[in-house]
mmCIF file of N, CA and C in Angstrom:
data_model
loop_
_atom_site.group_PDB
_atom_site.id
_atom_site.type_symbol
_atom_site.label_atom_id
_atom_site.label_comp_id
_atom_site.label_asym_id
_atom_site.label_seq_id
_atom_site.Cartn_x
_atom_site.Cartn_y
_atom_site.Cartn_z
ATOM 1 N N MET A 1 -73.241 61.495 113.934
ATOM 2 C CA MET A 1 -74.543 61.669 114.518
ATOM 3 C C MET A 1 -74.470 61.862 116.013
ATOM 4 N N GLY A 2 -73.306 61.836 116.560
ATOM 5 C CA GLY A 2 -73.197 62.158 117.976
ATOM 6 C C GLY A 2 -73.136 60.917 118.847
ATOM 7 N N VAL A 3 -73.334 61.153 120.128
ATOM 8 C CA VAL A 3 -73.268 60.101 121.126
ATOM 9 C C VAL A 3 -74.481 59.191 121.014
ATOM 10 N N GLU A 4 -74.248 57.901 121.142
ATOM 11 C CA GLU A 4 -75.328 56.911 121.063
ATOM 12 C C GLU A 4 -76.212 57.011 122.300
ATOM 13 N N ARG A 5 -77.486 57.226 122.093
ATOM 14 C CA ARG A 5 -78.456 57.235 123.189
ATOM 15 C C ARG A 5 -79.639 56.379 122.782
ATOM 16 N N GLY A 6 -80.196 55.656 123.719
ATOM 17 C CA GLY A 6 -81.367 54.829 123.447
ATOM 18 C C GLY A 6 -82.626 55.559 123.865
ATOM 19 N N TYR A 7 -83.367 56.073 122.916
ATOM 20 C CA TYR A 7 -84.585 56.806 123.229
ATOM 21 C C TYR A 7 -85.755 55.859 123.427
ATOM 22 N N GLY A 8 -85.935 54.898 122.541
ATOM 23 C CA GLY A 8 -87.095 54.021 122.605
ATOM 24 C C GLY A 8 -86.733 52.606 122.994
ATOM 25 N N VAL A 9 -85.929 52.437 124.049
ATOM 26 C CA VAL A 9 -85.432 51.116 124.420
ATOM 27 C C VAL A 9 -86.582 50.164 124.737
ATOM 28 N N GLY A 10 -87.578 50.581 125.536
ATOM 29 C CA GLY A 10 -88.730 49.728 125.825
ATOM 30 C C GLY A 10 -89.532 49.437 124.575
ATOM 31 N N LEU A 11 -89.568 50.402 123.679
ATOM 32 C CA LEU A 11 -90.290 50.239 122.423
ATOM 33 C C LEU A 11 -89.672 49.133 121.576
ATOM 34 N N VAL A 12 -88.360 49.063 121.538
ATOM 35 C CA VAL A 12 -87.676 48.017 120.770
ATOM 36 C C VAL A 12 -88.111 46.637 121.262
ATOM 37 N N GLY A 13 -88.196 46.465 122.568
ATOM 38 C CA GLY A 13 -88.623 45.191 123.137
ATOM 39 C C GLY A 13 -90.070 44.863 122.791
ATOM 40 N N GLU A 14 -90.937 45.868 122.843
ATOM 41 C CA GLU A 14 -92.350 45.656 122.497
ATOM 42 C C GLU A 14 -92.491 45.271 121.024
ATOM 43 N N ILE A 15 -91.737 45.952 120.158
ATOM 44 C CA ILE A 15 -91.780 45.627 118.727
ATOM 45 C C ILE A 15 -91.302 44.192 118.507
ATOM 46 N N ALA A 16 -90.202 43.817 119.151
ATOM 47 C CA ALA A 16 -89.671 42.460 118.997
ATOM 48 C C ALA A 16 -90.694 41.419 119.450
ATOM 49 N N ALA A 17 -91.374 41.687 120.557
ATOM 50 C CA ALA A 17 -92.361 40.733 121.064
ATOM 51 C C ALA A 17 -93.533 40.584 120.090
ATOM 52 N N VAL A 18 -94.011 41.691 119.541
ATOM 53 C CA VAL A 18 -95.120 41.623 118.582
ATOM 54 C C VAL A 18 -94.674 40.907 117.319
ATOM 55 N N ARG A 19 -93.483 41.223 116.832
ATOM 56 C CA ARG A 19 -92.986 40.577 115.618
ATOM 57 C C ARG A 19 -92.812 39.074 115.823
ATOM 58 N N ALA A 20 -92.490 38.655 117.062
ATOM 59 C CA ALA A 20 -92.300 37.235 117.375
ATOM 60 C C ALA A 20 -93.634 36.527 117.637
ATOM 61 N N GLY A 21 -94.730 37.277 117.619
ATOM 62 C CA GLY A 21 -96.041 36.682 117.833
ATOM 63 C C GLY A 21 -96.415 36.471 119.282
ATOM 64 N N ARG A 22 -95.639 37.017 120.206
ATOM 65 C CA ARG A 22 -95.947 36.834 121.625
ATOM 66 C C ARG A 22 -96.245 38.150 122.328
ATOM 67 N N GLY A 23 -96.259 39.241 121.578
ATOM 68 C CA GLY A 23 -96.503 40.553 122.178
ATOM 69 C C GLY A 23 -97.953 40.975 122.071
ATOM 70 N N ASN A 24 -98.237 42.102 122.684
ATOM 71 C CA ASN A 24 -99.568 42.680 122.680
ATOM 72 C C ASN A 24 -99.519 43.965 121.845
ATOM 73 N N PRO A 25 -100.178 43.983 120.687
ATOM 74 C CA PRO A 25 -100.128 45.183 119.842
ATOM 75 C C PRO A 25 -100.584 46.451 120.557
ATOM 76 N N ARG A 26 -101.587 46.361 121.402
ATOM 77 C CA ARG A 26 -102.049 47.559 122.122
ATOM 78 C C ARG A 26 -100.988 48.057 123.097
ATOM 79 N N ALA A 27 -100.295 47.136 123.761
ATOM 80 C CA ALA A 27 -99.215 47.522 124.664
ATOM 81 C C ALA A 27 -98.083 48.180 123.881
ATOM 82 N N MET A 28 -97.825 47.662 122.679
ATOM 83 C CA MET A 28 -96.779 48.247 121.839
ATOM 84 C C MET A 28 -97.153 49.673 121.442
ATOM 85 N N VAL A 29 -98.406 49.889 121.060
ATOM 86 C CA VAL A 29 -98.849 51.245 120.706
ATOM 87 C C VAL A 29 -98.704 52.163 121.921
ATOM 88 N N GLY A 30 -99.076 51.669 123.092
ATOM 89 C CA GLY A 30 -98.920 52.467 124.313
ATOM 90 C C GLY A 30 -97.470 52.819 124.571
ATOM 91 N N GLU A 31 -96.576 51.854 124.368
ATOM 92 C CA GLU A 31 -95.146 52.116 124.563
ATOM 93 C C GLU A 31 -94.641 53.131 123.543
ATOM 94 N N PHE A 32 -95.116 53.034 122.290
ATOM 95 C CA PHE A 32 -94.726 54.018 121.290
ATOM 96 C C PHE A 32 -95.173 55.407 121.724
ATOM 97 N N ARG A 33 -96.392 55.516 122.214
ATOM 98 C CA ARG A 33 -96.919 56.817 122.635
ATOM 99 C C ARG A 33 -96.075 57.417 123.755
ATOM 100 N N ARG A 34 -95.527 56.593 124.645
ATOM 101 C CA ARG A 34 -94.718 57.063 125.781
ATOM 102 C C ARG A 34 -93.247 57.275 125.433
ATOM 103 N N SER A 35 -92.822 56.769 124.288
ATOM 104 C CA SER A 35 -91.401 56.789 123.926
ATOM 105 C C SER A 35 -91.016 58.050 123.169
ATOM 106 N N ALA A 36 -89.817 58.516 123.463
ATOM 107 C CA ALA A 36 -89.215 59.581 122.665
ATOM 108 C C ALA A 36 -88.536 58.910 121.481
ATOM 109 N N VAL A 37 -88.809 59.403 120.283
ATOM 110 C CA VAL A 37 -88.213 58.843 119.070
ATOM 111 C C VAL A 37 -87.529 59.952 118.287
ATOM 112 N N LEU A 38 -86.599 59.547 117.438
ATOM 113 C CA LEU A 38 -85.881 60.485 116.580
ATOM 114 C C LEU A 38 -86.637 60.618 115.264
ATOM 115 N N VAL A 39 -86.875 61.845 114.852
ATOM 116 C CA VAL A 39 -87.586 62.122 113.605
ATOM 117 C C VAL A 39 -86.645 62.925 112.710
ATOM 118 N N PRO A 40 -86.064 62.295 111.670
ATOM 119 C CA PRO A 40 -85.170 63.042 110.787
ATOM 120 C C PRO A 40 -85.939 64.160 110.078
ATOM 121 N N LEU A 41 -85.244 65.277 109.893
ATOM 122 C CA LEU A 41 -85.852 66.446 109.272
ATOM 123 C C LEU A 41 -85.153 66.769 107.956
ATOM 124 N N MET A 42 -85.943 67.099 106.967
ATOM 125 C CA MET A 42 -85.443 67.590 105.690
ATOM 126 C C MET A 42 -86.097 68.944 105.464
ATOM 127 N N GLU A 43 -85.266 69.966 105.375
ATOM 128 C CA GLU A 43 -85.762 71.333 105.227
ATOM 129 C C GLU A 43 -86.756 71.677 106.336
ATOM 130 N N GLY A 44 -86.464 71.202 107.557
ATOM 131 C CA GLY A 44 -87.272 71.525 108.716
ATOM 132 C C GLY A 44 -88.550 70.725 108.874
ATOM 133 N N ARG A 45 -88.805 69.794 107.971
ATOM 134 C CA ARG A 45 -90.022 68.979 108.028
ATOM 135 C C ARG A 45 -89.650 67.515 108.225
ATOM 136 N N PRO A 46 -90.543 66.746 108.863
ATOM 137 C CA PRO A 46 -90.257 65.320 109.052
ATOM 138 C C PRO A 46 -90.036 64.611 107.716
ATOM 139 N N LEU A 47 -89.057 63.745 107.684
ATOM 140 C CA LEU A 47 -88.779 62.936 106.506
ATOM 141 C C LEU A 47 -89.891 61.907 106.355
ATOM 142 N N THR A 48 -90.473 61.848 105.157
ATOM 143 C CA THR A 48 -91.570 60.921 104.903
ATOM 144 C C THR A 48 -91.340 60.175 103.596
ATOM 145 N N ALA A 49 -92.126 59.117 103.420
ATOM 146 C CA ALA A 49 -92.159 58.362 102.168
ATOM 147 C C ALA A 49 -93.601 57.920 101.962
ATOM 148 N N VAL A 50 -94.017 57.847 100.716
ATOM 149 C CA VAL A 50 -95.375 57.399 100.412
ATOM 150 C C VAL A 50 -95.314 55.959 99.922
ATOM 151 N N HIS A 51 -96.136 55.120 100.527
ATOM 152 C CA HIS A 51 -96.239 53.724 100.123
ATOM 153 C C HIS A 51 -97.671 53.279 100.368
ATOM 154 N N GLY A 52 -98.283 52.660 99.369
ATOM 155 C CA GLY A 52 -99.646 52.167 99.510
ATOM 156 C C GLY A 52 -100.663 53.268 99.740
ATOM 157 N N GLY A 53 -100.395 54.453 99.227
ATOM 158 C CA GLY A 53 -101.320 55.568 99.387
ATOM 159 C C GLY A 53 -101.255 56.253 100.744
ATOM 160 N N ILE A 54 -100.297 55.847 101.572
ATOM 161 C CA ILE A 54 -100.138 56.427 102.910
ATOM 162 C C ILE A 54 -98.773 57.097 102.998
ATOM 163 N N ARG A 55 -98.755 58.290 103.562
ATOM 164 C CA ARG A 55 -97.487 58.986 103.820
ATOM 165 C C ARG A 55 -96.973 58.518 105.178
ATOM 166 N N TRP A 56 -95.806 57.899 105.183
ATOM 167 C CA TRP A 56 -95.201 57.360 106.398
ATOM 168 C C TRP A 56 -94.145 58.323 106.923
ATOM 169 N N ILE A 57 -94.272 58.730 108.166
ATOM 170 C CA ILE A 57 -93.282 59.579 108.828
ATOM 171 C C ILE A 57 -92.222 58.649 109.403
ATOM 172 N N HIS A 58 -90.974 58.848 108.994
ATOM 173 C CA HIS A 58 -89.881 58.009 109.483
ATOM 174 C C HIS A 58 -89.496 58.408 110.903
ATOM 175 N N THR A 59 -89.375 57.400 111.776
ATOM 176 C CA THR A 59 -88.901 57.614 113.142
ATOM 177 C C THR A 59 -87.921 56.503 113.498
ATOM 178 N N PHE A 60 -87.094 56.786 114.499
ATOM 179 C CA PHE A 60 -86.060 55.829 114.884
ATOM 180 C C PHE A 60 -85.922 55.810 116.394
ATOM 181 N N THR A 61 -85.626 54.624 116.922
ATOM 182 C CA THR A 61 -85.532 54.459 118.366
ATOM 183 C C THR A 61 -84.199 54.926 118.936
ATOM 184 N N ASP A 62 -83.192 55.070 118.104
ATOM 185 C CA ASP A 62 -81.896 55.577 118.575
ATOM 186 C C ASP A 62 -81.077 56.051 117.378
ATOM 187 N N GLU A 63 -79.928 56.652 117.682
ATOM 188 C CA GLU A 63 -79.081 57.198 116.620
ATOM 189 C C GLU A 63 -78.489 56.119 115.730
ATOM 190 N N ALA A 64 -78.243 54.935 116.273
ATOM 191 C CA ALA A 64 -77.689 53.841 115.451
ATOM 192 C C ALA A 64 -78.704 53.415 114.384
ATOM 193 N N ALA A 65 -79.982 53.323 114.755
ATOM 194 C CA ALA A 65 -81.020 52.954 113.785
ATOM 195 C C ALA A 65 -81.155 54.036 112.716
ATOM 196 N N LEU A 66 -81.070 55.295 113.111
ATOM 197 C CA LEU A 66 -81.121 56.394 112.145
ATOM 198 C C LEU A 66 -79.905 56.340 111.221
ATOM 199 N N ALA A 67 -78.744 56.043 111.762
ATOM 200 C CA ALA A 67 -77.523 55.955 110.947
ATOM 201 C C ALA A 67 -77.622 54.818 109.923
ATOM 202 N N ARG A 68 -78.186 53.678 110.310
ATOM 203 C CA ARG A 68 -78.361 52.575 109.355
ATOM 204 C C ARG A 68 -79.269 53.007 108.203
ATOM 205 N N PHE A 69 -80.331 53.711 108.520
ATOM 206 C CA PHE A 69 -81.247 54.212 107.496
ATOM 207 C C PHE A 69 -80.534 55.225 106.591
ATOM 208 N N ALA A 70 -79.783 56.138 107.193
ATOM 209 C CA ALA A 70 -79.063 57.156 106.418
ATOM 210 C C ALA A 70 -78.088 56.502 105.438
ATOM 211 N N ARG A 71 -77.390 55.453 105.890
ATOM 212 C CA ARG A 71 -76.463 54.747 104.998
ATOM 213 C C ARG A 71 -77.205 54.099 103.834
ATOM 214 N N LEU A 72 -78.371 53.503 104.115
ATOM 215 C CA LEU A 72 -79.166 52.902 103.037
ATOM 216 C C LEU A 72 -79.623 53.951 102.028
ATOM 217 N N LYS A 73 -79.792 55.173 102.488
ATOM 218 C CA LYS A 73 -80.237 56.266 101.617
ATOM 219 C C LYS A 73 -79.058 56.983 100.955
ATOM 220 N N GLY A 74 -77.837 56.429 101.125
ATOM 221 C CA GLY A 74 -76.678 56.965 100.425
ATOM 222 C C GLY A 74 -75.867 57.993 101.182
ATOM 223 N N ALA A 75 -76.142 58.181 102.470
ATOM 224 C CA ALA A 75 -75.358 59.138 103.258
ATOM 225 C C ALA A 75 -73.935 58.605 103.439
ATOM 226 N N ALA A 76 -72.987 59.519 103.413
ATOM 227 C CA ALA A 76 -71.593 59.152 103.644
ATOM 228 C C ALA A 76 -71.411 58.781 105.117
ATOM 229 N N PRO A 77 -70.468 57.861 105.417
ATOM 230 C CA PRO A 77 -70.209 57.529 106.819
ATOM 231 C C PRO A 77 -69.887 58.794 107.609
ATOM 232 N N GLY A 78 -70.521 58.952 108.739
ATOM 233 C CA GLY A 78 -70.289 60.126 109.576
ATOM 234 C C GLY A 78 -71.089 61.363 109.185
ATOM 235 N N GLU A 79 -71.796 61.294 108.046
ATOM 236 C CA GLU A 79 -72.616 62.442 107.629
ATOM 237 C C GLU A 79 -73.718 62.656 108.664
ATOM 238 N N GLU A 80 -73.891 63.906 109.072
ATOM 239 C CA GLU A 80 -74.908 64.197 110.076
ATOM 240 C C GLU A 80 -76.245 64.494 109.440
ATOM 241 N N TRP A 81 -77.285 63.986 110.070
ATOM 242 C CA TRP A 81 -78.661 64.261 109.663
ATOM 243 C C TRP A 81 -79.326 65.026 110.797
ATOM 244 N N GLU A 82 -80.019 66.082 110.447
ATOM 245 C CA GLU A 82 -80.771 66.832 111.444
ATOM 246 C C GLU A 82 -81.979 66.004 111.867
ATOM 247 N N TYR A 83 -82.280 66.018 113.162
ATOM 248 C CA TYR A 83 -83.470 65.317 113.634
ATOM 249 C C TYR A 83 -84.042 66.015 114.856
ATOM 250 N N ALA A 84 -85.306 65.746 115.107
ATOM 251 C CA ALA A 84 -85.981 66.215 116.307
ATOM 252 C C ALA A 84 -86.270 64.995 117.174
ATOM 253 N N VAL A 85 -86.369 65.217 118.466
ATOM 254 C CA VAL A 85 -86.763 64.158 119.389
ATOM 255 C C VAL A 85 -88.179 64.494 119.848
ATOM 256 N N LEU A 86 -89.119 63.596 119.540
ATOM 257 C CA LEU A 86 -90.525 63.819 119.873
ATOM 258 C C LEU A 86 -91.104 62.601 120.569
ATOM 259 N N LEU A 87 -92.073 62.832 121.405
ATOM 260 C CA LEU A 87 -92.822 61.718 121.976
ATOM 261 C C LEU A 87 -93.713 61.122 120.894
ATOM 262 N N GLY A 88 -93.852 59.811 120.912
ATOM 263 C CA GLY A 88 -94.723 59.147 119.950
ATOM 264 C C GLY A 88 -96.140 59.701 120.004
ATOM 265 N N ALA A 89 -96.632 60.003 121.195
ATOM 266 C CA ALA A 89 -97.985 60.560 121.331
ATOM 267 C C ALA A 89 -98.118 61.869 120.563
ATOM 268 N N ARG A 90 -97.097 62.710 120.612
ATOM 269 C CA ARG A 90 -97.148 63.987 119.877
ATOM 270 C C ARG A 90 -97.192 63.728 118.375
ATOM 271 N N LEU A 91 -96.409 62.760 117.918
ATOM 272 C CA LEU A 91 -96.442 62.414 116.488
ATOM 273 C C LEU A 91 -97.838 61.956 116.067
ATOM 274 N N LEU A 92 -98.399 61.032 116.835
ATOM 275 C CA LEU A 92 -99.694 60.469 116.462
ATOM 276 C C LEU A 92 -100.837 61.469 116.613
ATOM 277 N N ASP A 93 -100.812 62.251 117.687
ATOM 278 C CA ASP A 93 -101.946 63.119 117.992
ATOM 279 C C ASP A 93 -101.869 64.504 117.356
ATOM 280 N N ALA A 94 -100.661 64.991 117.096
ATOM 281 C CA ALA A 94 -100.525 66.357 116.575
ATOM 282 C C ALA A 94 -99.931 66.413 115.171
ATOM 283 N N VAL A 95 -98.926 65.612 114.885
ATOM 284 C CA VAL A 95 -98.254 65.695 113.585
ATOM 285 C C VAL A 95 -99.045 64.958 112.504
ATOM 286 N N VAL A 96 -99.437 63.714 112.747
ATOM 287 C CA VAL A 96 -100.166 62.931 111.742
ATOM 288 C C VAL A 96 -101.415 63.665 111.245
ATOM 289 N N PRO A 97 -102.249 64.238 112.127
ATOM 290 C CA PRO A 97 -103.447 64.929 111.634
ATOM 291 C C PRO A 97 -103.152 66.155 110.758
ATOM 292 N N GLN A 98 -101.952 66.711 110.862
ATOM 293 C CA GLN A 98 -101.595 67.882 110.054
ATOM 294 C C GLN A 98 -101.111 67.518 108.656
ATOM 295 N N VAL A 99 -100.807 66.242 108.428
ATOM 296 C CA VAL A 99 -100.313 65.795 107.132
ATOM 297 C C VAL A 99 -101.478 65.798 106.145
ATOM 298 N N ASP A 100 -101.197 66.275 104.934
ATOM 299 C CA ASP A 100 -102.218 66.288 103.893
ATOM 300 C C ASP A 100 -102.413 64.862 103.373
ATOM 301 N N GLY A 101 -103.544 64.256 103.666
ATOM 302 C CA GLY A 101 -103.830 62.886 103.246
ATOM 303 C C GLY A 101 -103.522 61.899 104.350
ATOM 304 N N PRO A 102 -103.754 60.606 104.087
ATOM 305 C CA PRO A 102 -103.532 59.574 105.103
ATOM 306 C C PRO A 102 -102.053 59.496 105.486
ATOM 307 N N ALA A 103 -101.794 59.387 106.805
ATOM 308 C CA ALA A 103 -100.410 59.323 107.280
ATOM 309 C C ALA A 103 -100.305 58.382 108.465
ATOM 310 N N GLY A 104 -99.166 57.731 108.545
ATOM 311 C CA GLY A 104 -98.844 56.857 109.663
ATOM 312 C C GLY A 104 -97.382 57.037 110.023
ATOM 313 N N VAL A 105 -96.893 56.196 110.904
ATOM 314 C CA VAL A 105 -95.518 56.299 111.389
ATOM 315 C C VAL A 105 -94.792 54.985 111.121
ATOM 316 N N ALA A 106 -93.597 55.082 110.554
ATOM 317 C CA ALA A 106 -92.720 53.936 110.328
ATOM 318 C C ALA A 106 -91.555 54.034 111.315
ATOM 319 N N VAL A 107 -91.342 52.991 112.094
ATOM 320 C CA VAL A 107 -90.269 52.965 113.087
ATOM 321 C C VAL A 107 -89.142 52.070 112.577
ATOM 322 N N ASN A 108 -87.921 52.578 112.628
ATOM 323 C CA ASN A 108 -86.712 51.819 112.287
ATOM 324 C C ASN A 108 -86.815 51.122 110.931
ATOM 325 N N ALA A 109 -87.126 51.891 109.908
ATOM 326 C CA ALA A 109 -87.384 51.346 108.573
ATOM 327 C C ALA A 109 -86.211 50.567 107.979
ATOM 328 N N ALA A 110 -84.996 50.808 108.413
ATOM 329 C CA ALA A 110 -83.848 50.099 107.847
ATOM 330 C C ALA A 110 -83.569 48.773 108.542
ATOM 331 N N ASP A 111 -84.291 48.490 109.605
ATOM 332 C CA ASP A 111 -84.040 47.284 110.388
ATOM 333 C C ASP A 111 -85.056 46.214 110.018
ATOM 334 N N GLU A 112 -84.647 45.307 109.160
ATOM 335 C CA GLU A 112 -85.552 44.289 108.642
ATOM 336 C C GLU A 112 -86.298 43.539 109.746
ATOM 337 N N ASP A 113 -85.621 43.208 110.822
ATOM 338 C CA ASP A 113 -86.253 42.449 111.899
ATOM 339 C C ASP A 113 -86.746 43.312 113.052
ATOM 340 N N GLY A 114 -86.567 44.627 112.963
ATOM 341 C CA GLY A 114 -86.947 45.485 114.082
ATOM 342 C C GLY A 114 -87.821 46.659 113.701
ATOM 343 N N SER A 115 -88.339 46.644 112.488
ATOM 344 C CA SER A 115 -89.179 47.758 112.049
ATOM 345 C C SER A 115 -90.639 47.506 112.420
ATOM 346 N N MET A 116 -91.421 48.583 112.426
ATOM 347 C CA MET A 116 -92.851 48.458 112.712
ATOM 348 C C MET A 116 -93.568 49.652 112.097
ATOM 349 N N LEU A 117 -94.776 49.399 111.608
ATOM 350 C CA LEU A 117 -95.623 50.453 111.068
ATOM 351 C C LEU A 117 -96.782 50.693 112.020
ATOM 352 N N PHE A 118 -97.105 51.963 112.213
ATOM 353 C CA PHE A 118 -98.268 52.375 112.979
ATOM 354 C C PHE A 118 -99.183 53.110 112.000
ATOM 355 N N PRO A 119 -100.125 52.365 111.395
ATOM 356 C CA PRO A 119 -100.954 52.931 110.331
ATOM 357 C C PRO A 119 -102.045 53.867 110.874
ATOM 358 N N PRO A 120 -102.632 54.643 109.984
ATOM 359 C CA PRO A 120 -103.671 55.591 110.393
ATOM 360 C C PRO A 120 -105.024 54.908 110.585
ATOM 361 N N VAL A 121 -105.127 54.136 111.659
ATOM 362 C CA VAL A 121 -106.365 53.422 111.964
ATOM 363 C C VAL A 121 -106.816 53.766 113.388
ATOM 364 N N ARG A 122 -108.081 53.487 113.663
ATOM 365 C CA ARG A 122 -108.660 53.734 114.983
ATOM 366 C C ARG A 122 -107.843 53.006 116.042
ATOM 367 N N GLY A 123 -107.596 53.677 117.141
ATOM 368 C CA GLY A 123 -106.803 53.097 118.211
ATOM 369 C C GLY A 123 -105.347 53.515 118.149
ATOM 370 N N ILE A 124 -104.943 54.096 117.023
ATOM 371 C CA ILE A 124 -103.562 54.568 116.892
ATOM 372 C C ILE A 124 -103.545 56.077 116.699
ATOM 373 N N VAL A 125 -104.292 56.568 115.728
ATOM 374 C CA VAL A 125 -104.328 58.012 115.448
ATOM 375 C C VAL A 125 -105.701 58.563 115.836
ATOM 376 N N PRO A 126 -105.812 59.887 115.982
ATOM 377 C CA PRO A 126 -107.120 60.481 116.296
ATOM 378 C C PRO A 126 -108.149 60.137 115.219
ATOM 379 N N ASP A 127 -109.412 60.065 115.607
ATOM 380 C CA ASP A 127 -110.478 59.689 114.674
ATOM 381 C C ASP A 127 -110.460 60.516 113.394
ATOM 382 N N ALA A 128 -110.122 61.802 113.488
ATOM 383 C CA ALA A 128 -110.113 62.669 112.306
ATOM 384 C C ALA A 128 -109.044 62.253 111.292
ATOM 385 N N ALA A 129 -108.033 61.494 111.722
ATOM 386 C CA ALA A 129 -106.946 61.085 110.836
ATOM 387 C C ALA A 129 -107.044 59.627 110.405
ATOM 388 N N VAL A 130 -108.099 58.927 110.827
ATOM 389 C CA VAL A 130 -108.277 57.512 110.491
ATOM 390 C C VAL A 130 -108.591 57.364 109.005
ATOM 391 N N VAL A 131 -107.982 56.351 108.386
ATOM 392 C CA VAL A 131 -108.214 56.049 106.980
ATOM 393 C C VAL A 131 -109.562 55.348 106.841
ATOM 394 N N ASP A 132 -110.281 55.663 105.787
ATOM 395 C CA ASP A 132 -111.550 54.981 105.505
ATOM 396 C C ASP A 132 -111.313 53.495 105.327
ATOM 397 N N ALA A 133 -112.272 52.697 105.748
ATOM 398 C CA ALA A 133 -112.155 51.242 105.641
ATOM 399 C C ALA A 133 -111.960 50.790 104.202
ATOM 400 N N ASP A 134 -112.510 51.528 103.206
ATOM 401 C CA ASP A 134 -112.368 51.079 101.823
ATOM 402 C C ASP A 134 -110.952 51.248 101.282
ATOM 403 N N MET A 135 -110.060 51.876 102.033
ATOM 404 C CA MET A 135 -108.678 51.995 101.559
ATOM 405 C C MET A 135 -107.938 50.685 101.714
ATOM 406 N N GLY A 136 -108.551 49.715 102.399
ATOM 407 C CA GLY A 136 -107.913 48.403 102.494
ATOM 408 C C GLY A 136 -106.805 48.366 103.509
ATOM 409 N N THR A 137 -107.122 48.579 104.770
ATOM 410 C CA THR A 137 -106.103 48.521 105.815
ATOM 411 C C THR A 137 -105.739 47.092 106.163
ATOM 412 N N GLY A 138 -106.301 46.133 105.447
ATOM 413 C CA GLY A 138 -105.899 44.735 105.647
ATOM 414 C C GLY A 138 -106.262 44.189 107.011
ATOM 415 N N GLY A 139 -107.375 44.672 107.584
ATOM 416 C CA GLY A 139 -107.802 44.163 108.883
ATOM 417 C C GLY A 139 -107.046 44.759 110.042
ATOM 418 N N ALA A 140 -106.295 45.832 109.804
ATOM 419 C CA ALA A 140 -105.464 46.403 110.856
ATOM 420 C C ALA A 140 -106.295 46.885 112.030
ATOM 421 N N GLU A 141 -107.530 47.298 111.818
ATOM 422 C CA GLU A 141 -108.341 47.799 112.927
ATOM 423 C C GLU A 141 -108.643 46.707 113.942
ATOM 424 N N ARG A 142 -108.701 45.472 113.540
ATOM 425 C CA ARG A 142 -109.038 44.389 114.453
ATOM 426 C C ARG A 142 -107.980 44.184 115.538
ATOM 427 N N ASP A 143 -106.728 44.466 115.231
ATOM 428 C CA ASP A 143 -105.675 44.226 116.228
ATOM 429 C C ASP A 143 -105.003 45.512 116.696
ATOM 430 N N GLY A 144 -105.716 46.628 116.603
ATOM 431 C CA GLY A 144 -105.141 47.892 117.045
ATOM 432 C C GLY A 144 -104.277 48.534 115.984
ATOM 433 N N GLY A 145 -104.180 47.916 114.822
ATOM 434 C CA GLY A 145 -103.459 48.499 113.711
ATOM 435 C C GLY A 145 -101.971 48.223 113.691
ATOM 436 N N ALA A 146 -101.429 47.594 114.690
ATOM 437 C CA ALA A 146 -99.987 47.378 114.731
ATOM 438 C C ALA A 146 -99.588 46.322 113.710
ATOM 439 N N ARG A 147 -98.555 46.602 112.968
ATOM 440 C CA ARG A 147 -98.020 45.676 111.972
ATOM 441 C C ARG A 147 -96.515 45.678 112.052
#
């Protein structure tokens, strides 16, 4: 996967603080919007997974996090995965609204203690991409949607 570079280093710290219960979810969303993240591509499109009726776009804060995910998905050691580097704001404001159906962003999905979901709720994605309240966002709108 190439040379190790930290794209979302500040983002990792914000995620850790929120997960530890001492962070600010809105600050974390802001940091995600400012951070460059790795988006693996399959056939030129962002790699996604559907869970709970939401299509999650996989993103990673660095190549090591992407490599851990690739290994969990059965990639051979050293196997290269194509990816794009995008700002979180571009993902939330331009890519998510283009997805057919509800979509959000999953960060570092292979890292049990360092992953985070940015669901399609007000304060995270544009209003046109917000999920209806009856879909059961579990109160995510109250705290900016960060989980």
